[in-house]
Rosetta silent file (secondary structure, phi, psi, omega in degrees, C-alpha in Angstrom):
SEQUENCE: XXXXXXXXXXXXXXXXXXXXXXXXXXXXXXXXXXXXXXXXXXXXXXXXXXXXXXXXXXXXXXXXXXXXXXXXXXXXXXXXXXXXXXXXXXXXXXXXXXXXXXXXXXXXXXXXXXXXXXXXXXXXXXXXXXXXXXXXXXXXXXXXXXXXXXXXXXXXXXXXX
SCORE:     score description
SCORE:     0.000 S_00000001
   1 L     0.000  133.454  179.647  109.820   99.415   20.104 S_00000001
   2 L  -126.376  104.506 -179.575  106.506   99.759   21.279 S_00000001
   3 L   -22.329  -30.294 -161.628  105.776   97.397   23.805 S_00000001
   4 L  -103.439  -23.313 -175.473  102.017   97.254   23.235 S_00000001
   5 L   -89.217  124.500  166.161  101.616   96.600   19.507 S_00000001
   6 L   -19.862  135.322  161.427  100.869   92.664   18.915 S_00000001
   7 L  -145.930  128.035 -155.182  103.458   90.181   17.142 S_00000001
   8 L   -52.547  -44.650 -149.704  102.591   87.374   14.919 S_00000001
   9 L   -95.016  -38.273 -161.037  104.919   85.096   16.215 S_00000001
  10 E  -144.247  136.270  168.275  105.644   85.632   19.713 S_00000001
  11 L   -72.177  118.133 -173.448  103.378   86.729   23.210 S_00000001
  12 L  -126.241  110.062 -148.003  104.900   89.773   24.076 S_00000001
  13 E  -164.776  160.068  174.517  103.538   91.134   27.409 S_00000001
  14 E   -62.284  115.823  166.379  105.038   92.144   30.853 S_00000001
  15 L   -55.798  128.418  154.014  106.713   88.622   32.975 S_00000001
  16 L   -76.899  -44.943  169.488  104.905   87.735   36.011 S_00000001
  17 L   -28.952  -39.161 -131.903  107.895   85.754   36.396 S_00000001
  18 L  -138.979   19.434 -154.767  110.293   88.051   35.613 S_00000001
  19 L   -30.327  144.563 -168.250  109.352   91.590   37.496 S_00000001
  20 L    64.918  -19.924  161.775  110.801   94.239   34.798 S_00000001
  21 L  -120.061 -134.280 -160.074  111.041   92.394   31.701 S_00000001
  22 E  -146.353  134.449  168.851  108.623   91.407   28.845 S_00000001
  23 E  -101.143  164.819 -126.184  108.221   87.993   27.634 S_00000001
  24 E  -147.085   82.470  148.536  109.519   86.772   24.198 S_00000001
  25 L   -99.716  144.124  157.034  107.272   83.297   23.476 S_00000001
  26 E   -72.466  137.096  135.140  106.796   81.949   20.471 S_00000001
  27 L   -20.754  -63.666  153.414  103.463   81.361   19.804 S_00000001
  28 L  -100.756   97.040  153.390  104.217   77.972   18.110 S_00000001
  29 L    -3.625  -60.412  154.679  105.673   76.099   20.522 S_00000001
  30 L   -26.390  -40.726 -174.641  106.549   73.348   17.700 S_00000001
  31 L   -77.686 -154.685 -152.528  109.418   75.418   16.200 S_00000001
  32 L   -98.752  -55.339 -178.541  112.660   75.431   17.276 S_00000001
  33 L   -35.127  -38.887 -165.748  112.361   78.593   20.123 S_00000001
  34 L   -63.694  -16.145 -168.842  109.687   76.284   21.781 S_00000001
  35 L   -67.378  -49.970 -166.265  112.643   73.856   23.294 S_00000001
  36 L   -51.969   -2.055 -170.434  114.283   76.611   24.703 S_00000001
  37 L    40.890 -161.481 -152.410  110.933   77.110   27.036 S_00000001
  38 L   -72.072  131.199 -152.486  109.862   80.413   28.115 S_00000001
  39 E  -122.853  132.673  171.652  112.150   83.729   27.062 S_00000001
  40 E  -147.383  130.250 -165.709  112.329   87.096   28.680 S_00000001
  41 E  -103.977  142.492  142.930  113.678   90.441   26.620 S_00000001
  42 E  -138.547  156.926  170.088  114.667   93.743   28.685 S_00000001
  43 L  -110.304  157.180  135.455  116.092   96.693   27.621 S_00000001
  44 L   -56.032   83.129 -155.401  118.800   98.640   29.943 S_00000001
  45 L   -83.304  -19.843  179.591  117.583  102.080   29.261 S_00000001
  46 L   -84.759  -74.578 -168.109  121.251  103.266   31.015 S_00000001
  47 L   -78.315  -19.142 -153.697  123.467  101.203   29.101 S_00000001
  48 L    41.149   32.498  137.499  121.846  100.457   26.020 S_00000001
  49 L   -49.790  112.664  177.312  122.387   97.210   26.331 S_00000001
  50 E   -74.143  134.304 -172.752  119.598   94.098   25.205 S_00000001
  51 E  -124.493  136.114  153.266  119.142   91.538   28.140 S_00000001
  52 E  -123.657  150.697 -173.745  117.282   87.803   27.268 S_00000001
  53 E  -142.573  122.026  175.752  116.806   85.189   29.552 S_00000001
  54 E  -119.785  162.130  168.078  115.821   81.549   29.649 S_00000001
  55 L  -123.914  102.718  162.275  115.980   78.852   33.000 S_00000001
  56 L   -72.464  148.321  155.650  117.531   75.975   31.494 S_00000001
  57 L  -119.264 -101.126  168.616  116.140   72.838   32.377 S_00000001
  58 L  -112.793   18.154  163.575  116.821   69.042   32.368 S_00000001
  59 L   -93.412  -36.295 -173.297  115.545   68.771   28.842 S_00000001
  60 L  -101.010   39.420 -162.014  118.571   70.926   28.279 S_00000001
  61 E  -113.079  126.864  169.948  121.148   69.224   30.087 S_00000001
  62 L   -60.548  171.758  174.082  124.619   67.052   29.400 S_00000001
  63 L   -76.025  -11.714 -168.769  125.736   64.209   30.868 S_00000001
  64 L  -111.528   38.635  175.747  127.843   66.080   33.319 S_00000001
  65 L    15.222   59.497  143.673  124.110   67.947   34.491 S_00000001
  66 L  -126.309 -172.248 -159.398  125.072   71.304   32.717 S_00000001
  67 E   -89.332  145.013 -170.658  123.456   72.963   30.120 S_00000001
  68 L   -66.538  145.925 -178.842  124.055   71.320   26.801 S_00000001
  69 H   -81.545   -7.186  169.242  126.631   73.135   24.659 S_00000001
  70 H   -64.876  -57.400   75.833  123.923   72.973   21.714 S_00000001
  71 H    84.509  -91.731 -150.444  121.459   74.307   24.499 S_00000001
  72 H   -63.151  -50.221 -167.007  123.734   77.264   24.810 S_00000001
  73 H   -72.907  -18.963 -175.099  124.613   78.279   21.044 S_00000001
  74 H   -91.368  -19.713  148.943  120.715   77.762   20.157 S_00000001
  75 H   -77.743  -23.311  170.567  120.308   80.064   22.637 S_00000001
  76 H   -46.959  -79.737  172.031  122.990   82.690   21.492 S_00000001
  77 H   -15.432  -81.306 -173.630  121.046   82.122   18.210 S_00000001
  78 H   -54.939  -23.074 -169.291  118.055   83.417   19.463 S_00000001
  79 H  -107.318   33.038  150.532  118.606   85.981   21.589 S_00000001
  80 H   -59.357  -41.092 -178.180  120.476   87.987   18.441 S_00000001
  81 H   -65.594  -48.618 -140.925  116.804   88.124   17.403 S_00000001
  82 H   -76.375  -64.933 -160.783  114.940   88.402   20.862 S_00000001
  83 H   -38.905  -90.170 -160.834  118.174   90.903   22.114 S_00000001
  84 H   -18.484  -62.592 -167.442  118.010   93.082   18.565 S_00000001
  85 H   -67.104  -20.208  161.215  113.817   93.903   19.432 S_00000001
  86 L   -74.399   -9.494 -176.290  115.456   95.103   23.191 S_00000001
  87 L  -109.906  -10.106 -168.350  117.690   97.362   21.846 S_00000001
  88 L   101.556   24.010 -168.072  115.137   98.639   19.480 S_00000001
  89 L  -119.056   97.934  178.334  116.254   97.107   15.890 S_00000001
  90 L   -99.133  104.220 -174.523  112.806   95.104   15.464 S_00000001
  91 L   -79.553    5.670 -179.774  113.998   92.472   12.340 S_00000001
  92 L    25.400   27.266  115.860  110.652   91.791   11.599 S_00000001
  93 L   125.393   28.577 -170.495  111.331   87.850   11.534 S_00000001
  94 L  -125.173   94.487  176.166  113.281   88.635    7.503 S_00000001
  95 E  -173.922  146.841  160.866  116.735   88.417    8.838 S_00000001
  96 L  -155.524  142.518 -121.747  119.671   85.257    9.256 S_00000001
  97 L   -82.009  137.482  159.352  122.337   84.807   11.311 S_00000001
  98 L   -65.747  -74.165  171.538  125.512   84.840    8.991 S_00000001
  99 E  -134.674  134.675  169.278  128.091   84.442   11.090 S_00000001
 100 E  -143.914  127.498  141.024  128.449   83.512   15.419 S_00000001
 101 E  -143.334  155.474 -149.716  131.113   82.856   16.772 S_00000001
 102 E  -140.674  139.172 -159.539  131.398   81.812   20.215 S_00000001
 103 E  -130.789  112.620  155.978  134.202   81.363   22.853 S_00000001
 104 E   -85.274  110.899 -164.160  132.821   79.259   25.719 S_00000001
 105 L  -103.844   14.757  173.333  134.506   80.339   29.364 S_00000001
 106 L   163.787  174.967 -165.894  132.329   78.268   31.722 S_00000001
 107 L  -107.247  147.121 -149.939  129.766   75.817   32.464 S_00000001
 108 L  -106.865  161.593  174.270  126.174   77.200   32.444 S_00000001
 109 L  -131.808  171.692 -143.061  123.705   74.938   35.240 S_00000001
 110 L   -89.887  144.436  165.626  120.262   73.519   35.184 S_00000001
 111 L    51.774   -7.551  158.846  117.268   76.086   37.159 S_00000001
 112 L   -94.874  106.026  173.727  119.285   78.736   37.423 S_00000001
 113 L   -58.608  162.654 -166.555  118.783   81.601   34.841 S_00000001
 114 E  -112.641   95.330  159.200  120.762   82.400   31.831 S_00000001
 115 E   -29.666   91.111  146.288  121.605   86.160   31.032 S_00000001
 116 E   -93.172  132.662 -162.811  122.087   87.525   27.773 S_00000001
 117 E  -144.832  100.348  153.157  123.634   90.996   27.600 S_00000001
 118 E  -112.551  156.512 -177.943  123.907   92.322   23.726 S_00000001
 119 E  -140.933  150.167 -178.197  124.981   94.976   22.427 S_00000001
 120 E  -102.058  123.573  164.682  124.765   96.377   18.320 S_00000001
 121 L   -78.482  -37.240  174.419  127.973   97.325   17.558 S_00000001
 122 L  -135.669 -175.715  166.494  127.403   98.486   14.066 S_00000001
 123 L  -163.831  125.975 -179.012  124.403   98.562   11.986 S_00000001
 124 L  -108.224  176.785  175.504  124.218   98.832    7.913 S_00000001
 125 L   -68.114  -56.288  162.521  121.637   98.858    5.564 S_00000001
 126 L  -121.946   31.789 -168.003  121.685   95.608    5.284 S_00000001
 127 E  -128.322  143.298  165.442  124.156   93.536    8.081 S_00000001
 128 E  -156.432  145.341 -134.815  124.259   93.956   11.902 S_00000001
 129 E  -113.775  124.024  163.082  127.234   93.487   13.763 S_00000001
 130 E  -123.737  172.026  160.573  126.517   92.368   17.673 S_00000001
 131 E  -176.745  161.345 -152.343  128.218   91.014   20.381 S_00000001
 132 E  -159.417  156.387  178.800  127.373   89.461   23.892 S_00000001
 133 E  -113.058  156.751  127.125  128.212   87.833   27.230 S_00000001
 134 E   -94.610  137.296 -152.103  126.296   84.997   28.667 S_00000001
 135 E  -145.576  137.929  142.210  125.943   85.296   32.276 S_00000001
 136 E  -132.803  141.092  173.758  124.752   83.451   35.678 S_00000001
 137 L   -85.892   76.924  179.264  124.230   84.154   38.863 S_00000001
 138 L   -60.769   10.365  141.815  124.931   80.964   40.545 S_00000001
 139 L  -153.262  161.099  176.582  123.395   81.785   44.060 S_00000001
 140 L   -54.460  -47.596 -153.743  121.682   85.570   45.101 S_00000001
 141 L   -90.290  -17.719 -156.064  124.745   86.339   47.423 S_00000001
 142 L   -95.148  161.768  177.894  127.024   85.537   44.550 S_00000001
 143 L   -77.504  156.068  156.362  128.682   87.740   41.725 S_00000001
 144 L   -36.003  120.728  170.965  127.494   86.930   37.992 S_00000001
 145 E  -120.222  147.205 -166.474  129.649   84.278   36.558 S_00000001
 146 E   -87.322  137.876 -155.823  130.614   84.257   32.592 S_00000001
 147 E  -119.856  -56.052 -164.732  129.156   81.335   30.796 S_00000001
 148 E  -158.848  148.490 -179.085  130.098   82.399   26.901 S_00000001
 149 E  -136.481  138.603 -150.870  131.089   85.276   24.917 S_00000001
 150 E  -150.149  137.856  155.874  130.053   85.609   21.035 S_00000001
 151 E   -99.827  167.797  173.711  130.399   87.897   18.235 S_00000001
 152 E  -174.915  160.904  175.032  127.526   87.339   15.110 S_00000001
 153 E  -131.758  140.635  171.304  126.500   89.335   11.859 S_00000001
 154 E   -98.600  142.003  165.911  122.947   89.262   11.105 S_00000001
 155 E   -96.066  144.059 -128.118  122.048   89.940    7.094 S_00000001
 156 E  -175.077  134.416  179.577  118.837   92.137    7.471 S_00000001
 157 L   101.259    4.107 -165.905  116.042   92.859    5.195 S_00000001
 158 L   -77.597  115.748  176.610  115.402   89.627    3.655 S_00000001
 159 L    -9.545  162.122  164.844  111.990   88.672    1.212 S_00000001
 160 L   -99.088  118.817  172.617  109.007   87.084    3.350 S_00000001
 161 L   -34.257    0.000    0.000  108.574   83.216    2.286 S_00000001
């Protein structure tokens, strides 16, 4: 992936927010990515892991003022896509989720960011096989707490409308 070349869809540029990763916007704001508000991609050059990130806020919130479980799987959605262009697999926007499944293990909270850490398990000509944690760090002193864990097959390669 080369950081520097331009992508119709999404501003892809170094986070002031975000020291170390690159942000992941859509462009049009209208589509479904814009609810999710602003997105940040890194890659883990050690692990070879893909890291995405969002700060839910109170647009994305339950009645019990945690992050909506729609919230959460529309983010899973996304950061198969976001994650994939961090690990290097760039899907060049002709790709659709197949299959996710998702085992939620805790409740995610409002202003605090949300950690995705993927990994490609397999990759085919045309299907890719991931899986991921969701993660938060509910205060700076505290360890990383597990929000959701997800397997998903991507289909890859798919005509341009």
């Amino acid at each position: 992936m080369n950081d520097l070349d331009p992508h119709p869809w999404f501003d892809h540029g170094p986070d002031p927010d975000n020291p170390g990763w690159m942000t992941w916007n859509v462009k049009d704001d209208t589509r479904f990515n814009g609810f999710l508000g602003s997105i940040a991609i890194r890659e883990d050059a050690e692990d070879g892991f893909g890291w995405v990130r969002m700060t839910p806020q109170h647009r994305h919130s339950n009645f019990g003022e945690n992050v909506h479980g729609g919230t959460i799987l529309g983010f899973i959605d996304v950061c198969l896509f976001a994650g994939s262009r961090a690990i290097g697999i760039d899907l060049g926007g002709r790709a659709v989720t197949v299959e996710l499944s998702t085992q939620f293990v805790g409740a995610a909270h409002i202003d605090i960011p949300l950690d995705c850490r993927l990994e490609n398990v397999r990759e085919t000509g045309s299907l890719l096989f991931l899986r991921g944690m969701l993660m938060q760090r509910p205060r700076e002193d505290a360890e990383c707490a597990n929000v959701a864990t997800f397997t998903a097959i991507l289909r890859k390669g798919l005509p341009r409308p």
